[in-house]
């Protein structure tokens, strides 16, 4: 159900939609529905959103927001992310409230994964 005045959808620029879908589907179990060759909606990700074809990317060094994914088994997730071809940019570290790591997806976009 849509909730008034809440973040409802996120759109993410990617250079390669097929590689992006393969990566996030394999590692996180996200599902996809394509809307033409330049857009794919993702579901089963905690928030609905879409990947759109772009030559742009994002990382926190450029001031972009950080998209953070939750995982119960952080070490297992880190191994899955690395095995799927992502670049680990920050190994697991502690922060107030939990632990996390950062990675760059096949497009070079930076994400984080955290756990308690």
CSV table of C-alpha atoms in Angstrom, one decimal:
chain,number,residue,atom,x,y,z
A,1,UNK,CA,0.0,0.0,0.0
A,2,UNK,CA,1.3,3.5,-0.8
A,3,UNK,CA,1.8,5.7,2.2
A,4,UNK,CA,1.3,9.4,2.0
A,5,UNK,CA,4.5,11.5,2.1
A,6,UNK,CA,6.9,8.6,2.2
A,7,UNK,CA,9.7,7.6,-0.2
A,8,UNK,CA,8.0,5.3,-2.6
A,9,UNK,CA,10.2,4.6,-5.6
A,10,UNK,CA,13.8,5.1,-6.5
A,11,UNK,CA,15.4,5.2,-10.0
A,12,UNK,CA,19.0,4.3,-10.5
A,13,UNK,CA,21.2,5.1,-13.5
A,14,UNK,CA,23.0,2.1,-15.1
A,15,UNK,CA,25.3,1.6,-18.1
A,16,UNK,CA,24.3,-2.0,-18.7
A,17,UNK,CA,20.7,-3.1,-17.7
A,18,UNK,CA,21.3,-6.8,-18.5
A,19,UNK,CA,24.5,-7.0,-16.3
A,20,UNK,CA,22.7,-5.1,-13.5
A,21,UNK,CA,19.7,-7.4,-13.5
A,22,UNK,CA,21.9,-10.4,-13.5
A,23,UNK,CA,24.0,-9.1,-10.6
A,24,UNK,CA,21.1,-7.9,-8.3
A,25,UNK,CA,19.0,-10.9,-9.2
A,26,UNK,CA,21.8,-13.4,-8.4
A,27,UNK,CA,23.1,-11.7,-5.2
A,28,UNK,CA,19.9,-10.2,-3.6
A,29,UNK,CA,17.0,-12.1,-5.3
A,30,UNK,CA,15.5,-9.0,-6.8
A,31,UNK,CA,12.9,-9.5,-9.6
A,32,UNK,CA,12.5,-7.4,-12.7
A,33,UNK,CA,9.9,-6.2,-15.3
A,34,UNK,CA,11.3,-4.6,-18.4
A,35,UNK,CA,9.6,-1.6,-20.0
A,36,UNK,CA,11.5,-1.4,-23.2
A,37,UNK,CA,15.3,-1.7,-23.7
A,38,UNK,CA,16.2,1.3,-21.6
A,39,UNK,CA,14.2,0.7,-18.4
A,40,UNK,CA,13.7,-2.2,-16.0
A,41,UNK,CA,11.6,-2.0,-12.8
A,42,UNK,CA,12.8,-4.0,-9.8
A,43,UNK,CA,10.8,-5.5,-7.0
A,44,UNK,CA,11.5,-7.6,-3.9
A,45,UNK,CA,14.1,-5.1,-2.9
A,46,UNK,CA,12.4,-3.4,0.1
A,47,UNK,CA,11.4,-0.5,-2.0
A,48,UNK,CA,10.2,-0.5,-5.6
A,49,UNK,CA,12.3,1.2,-8.2
A,50,UNK,CA,13.9,1.0,-11.6
A,51,UNK,CA,17.1,0.9,-13.5
A,52,UNK,CA,17.4,3.3,-16.4
A,53,UNK,CA,20.0,3.3,-19.1
A,54,UNK,CA,22.5,6.2,-18.6
A,55,UNK,CA,26.2,6.9,-19.0
A,56,UNK,CA,26.2,8.4,-15.5
A,57,UNK,CA,26.9,6.7,-12.2
A,58,UNK,CA,27.2,7.5,-8.6
A,59,UNK,CA,29.4,7.1,-5.5
A,60,UNK,CA,29.6,8.8,-2.1
A,61,UNK,CA,32.9,10.6,-3.1
A,62,UNK,CA,30.9,12.7,-5.6
A,63,UNK,CA,28.3,13.5,-2.9
A,64,UNK,CA,25.6,11.1,-4.1
A,65,UNK,CA,23.2,9.5,-1.6
A,66,UNK,CA,24.3,6.0,-0.4
A,67,UNK,CA,21.8,3.2,-1.1
A,68,UNK,CA,22.1,0.8,1.8
A,69,UNK,CA,20.8,-2.8,1.7
A,70,UNK,CA,20.2,-4.9,4.8
A,71,UNK,CA,21.5,-8.5,5.1
A,72,UNK,CA,21.2,-10.8,8.1
A,73,UNK,CA,24.4,-12.6,7.3
A,74,UNK,CA,26.9,-9.9,6.4
A,75,UNK,CA,30.0,-12.0,5.8
A,76,UNK,CA,28.0,-14.4,3.5
A,77,UNK,CA,26.6,-11.4,1.6
A,78,UNK,CA,30.1,-9.9,1.1
A,79,UNK,CA,31.3,-13.2,-0.3
A,80,UNK,CA,28.2,-13.3,-2.7
A,81,UNK,CA,28.7,-9.7,-3.8
A,82,UNK,CA,32.4,-10.3,-4.5
A,83,UNK,CA,31.8,-13.7,-6.2
A,84,UNK,CA,29.3,-12.0,-8.5
A,85,UNK,CA,32.0,-9.6,-9.7
A,86,UNK,CA,31.4,-6.4,-7.7
A,87,UNK,CA,34.4,-4.4,-6.4
A,88,UNK,CA,34.5,-4.3,-2.6
A,89,UNK,CA,35.5,-0.7,-1.9
A,90,UNK,CA,35.3,-0.9,1.9
A,91,UNK,CA,35.6,-4.1,3.8
A,92,UNK,CA,33.3,-4.8,6.8
A,93,UNK,CA,33.6,-2.1,9.4
A,94,UNK,CA,31.7,-1.2,12.6
A,95,UNK,CA,29.6,2.0,13.0
A,96,UNK,CA,27.1,3.0,15.7
A,97,UNK,CA,24.2,0.5,15.3
A,98,UNK,CA,25.9,-2.2,13.3
A,99,UNK,CA,28.5,-3.2,10.7
A,100,UNK,CA,28.6,-2.7,7.0
A,101,UNK,CA,30.7,-2.9,3.8
A,102,UNK,CA,30.6,-0.9,0.5
A,103,UNK,CA,30.8,-2.2,-3.0
A,104,UNK,CA,30.6,-1.0,-6.6
A,105,UNK,CA,28.1,-2.8,-8.8
A,106,UNK,CA,28.9,-3.8,-12.5
A,107,UNK,CA,28.2,-0.2,-13.5
A,108,UNK,CA,30.6,1.4,-10.9
A,109,UNK,CA,27.7,2.6,-8.7
A,110,UNK,CA,28.4,2.5,-5.0
A,111,UNK,CA,26.1,0.7,-2.5
A,112,UNK,CA,26.5,-0.5,1.1
A,113,UNK,CA,25.2,-3.6,2.9
A,114,UNK,CA,24.7,-3.5,6.6
A,115,UNK,CA,23.7,-5.8,9.5
A,116,UNK,CA,23.3,-5.4,13.3
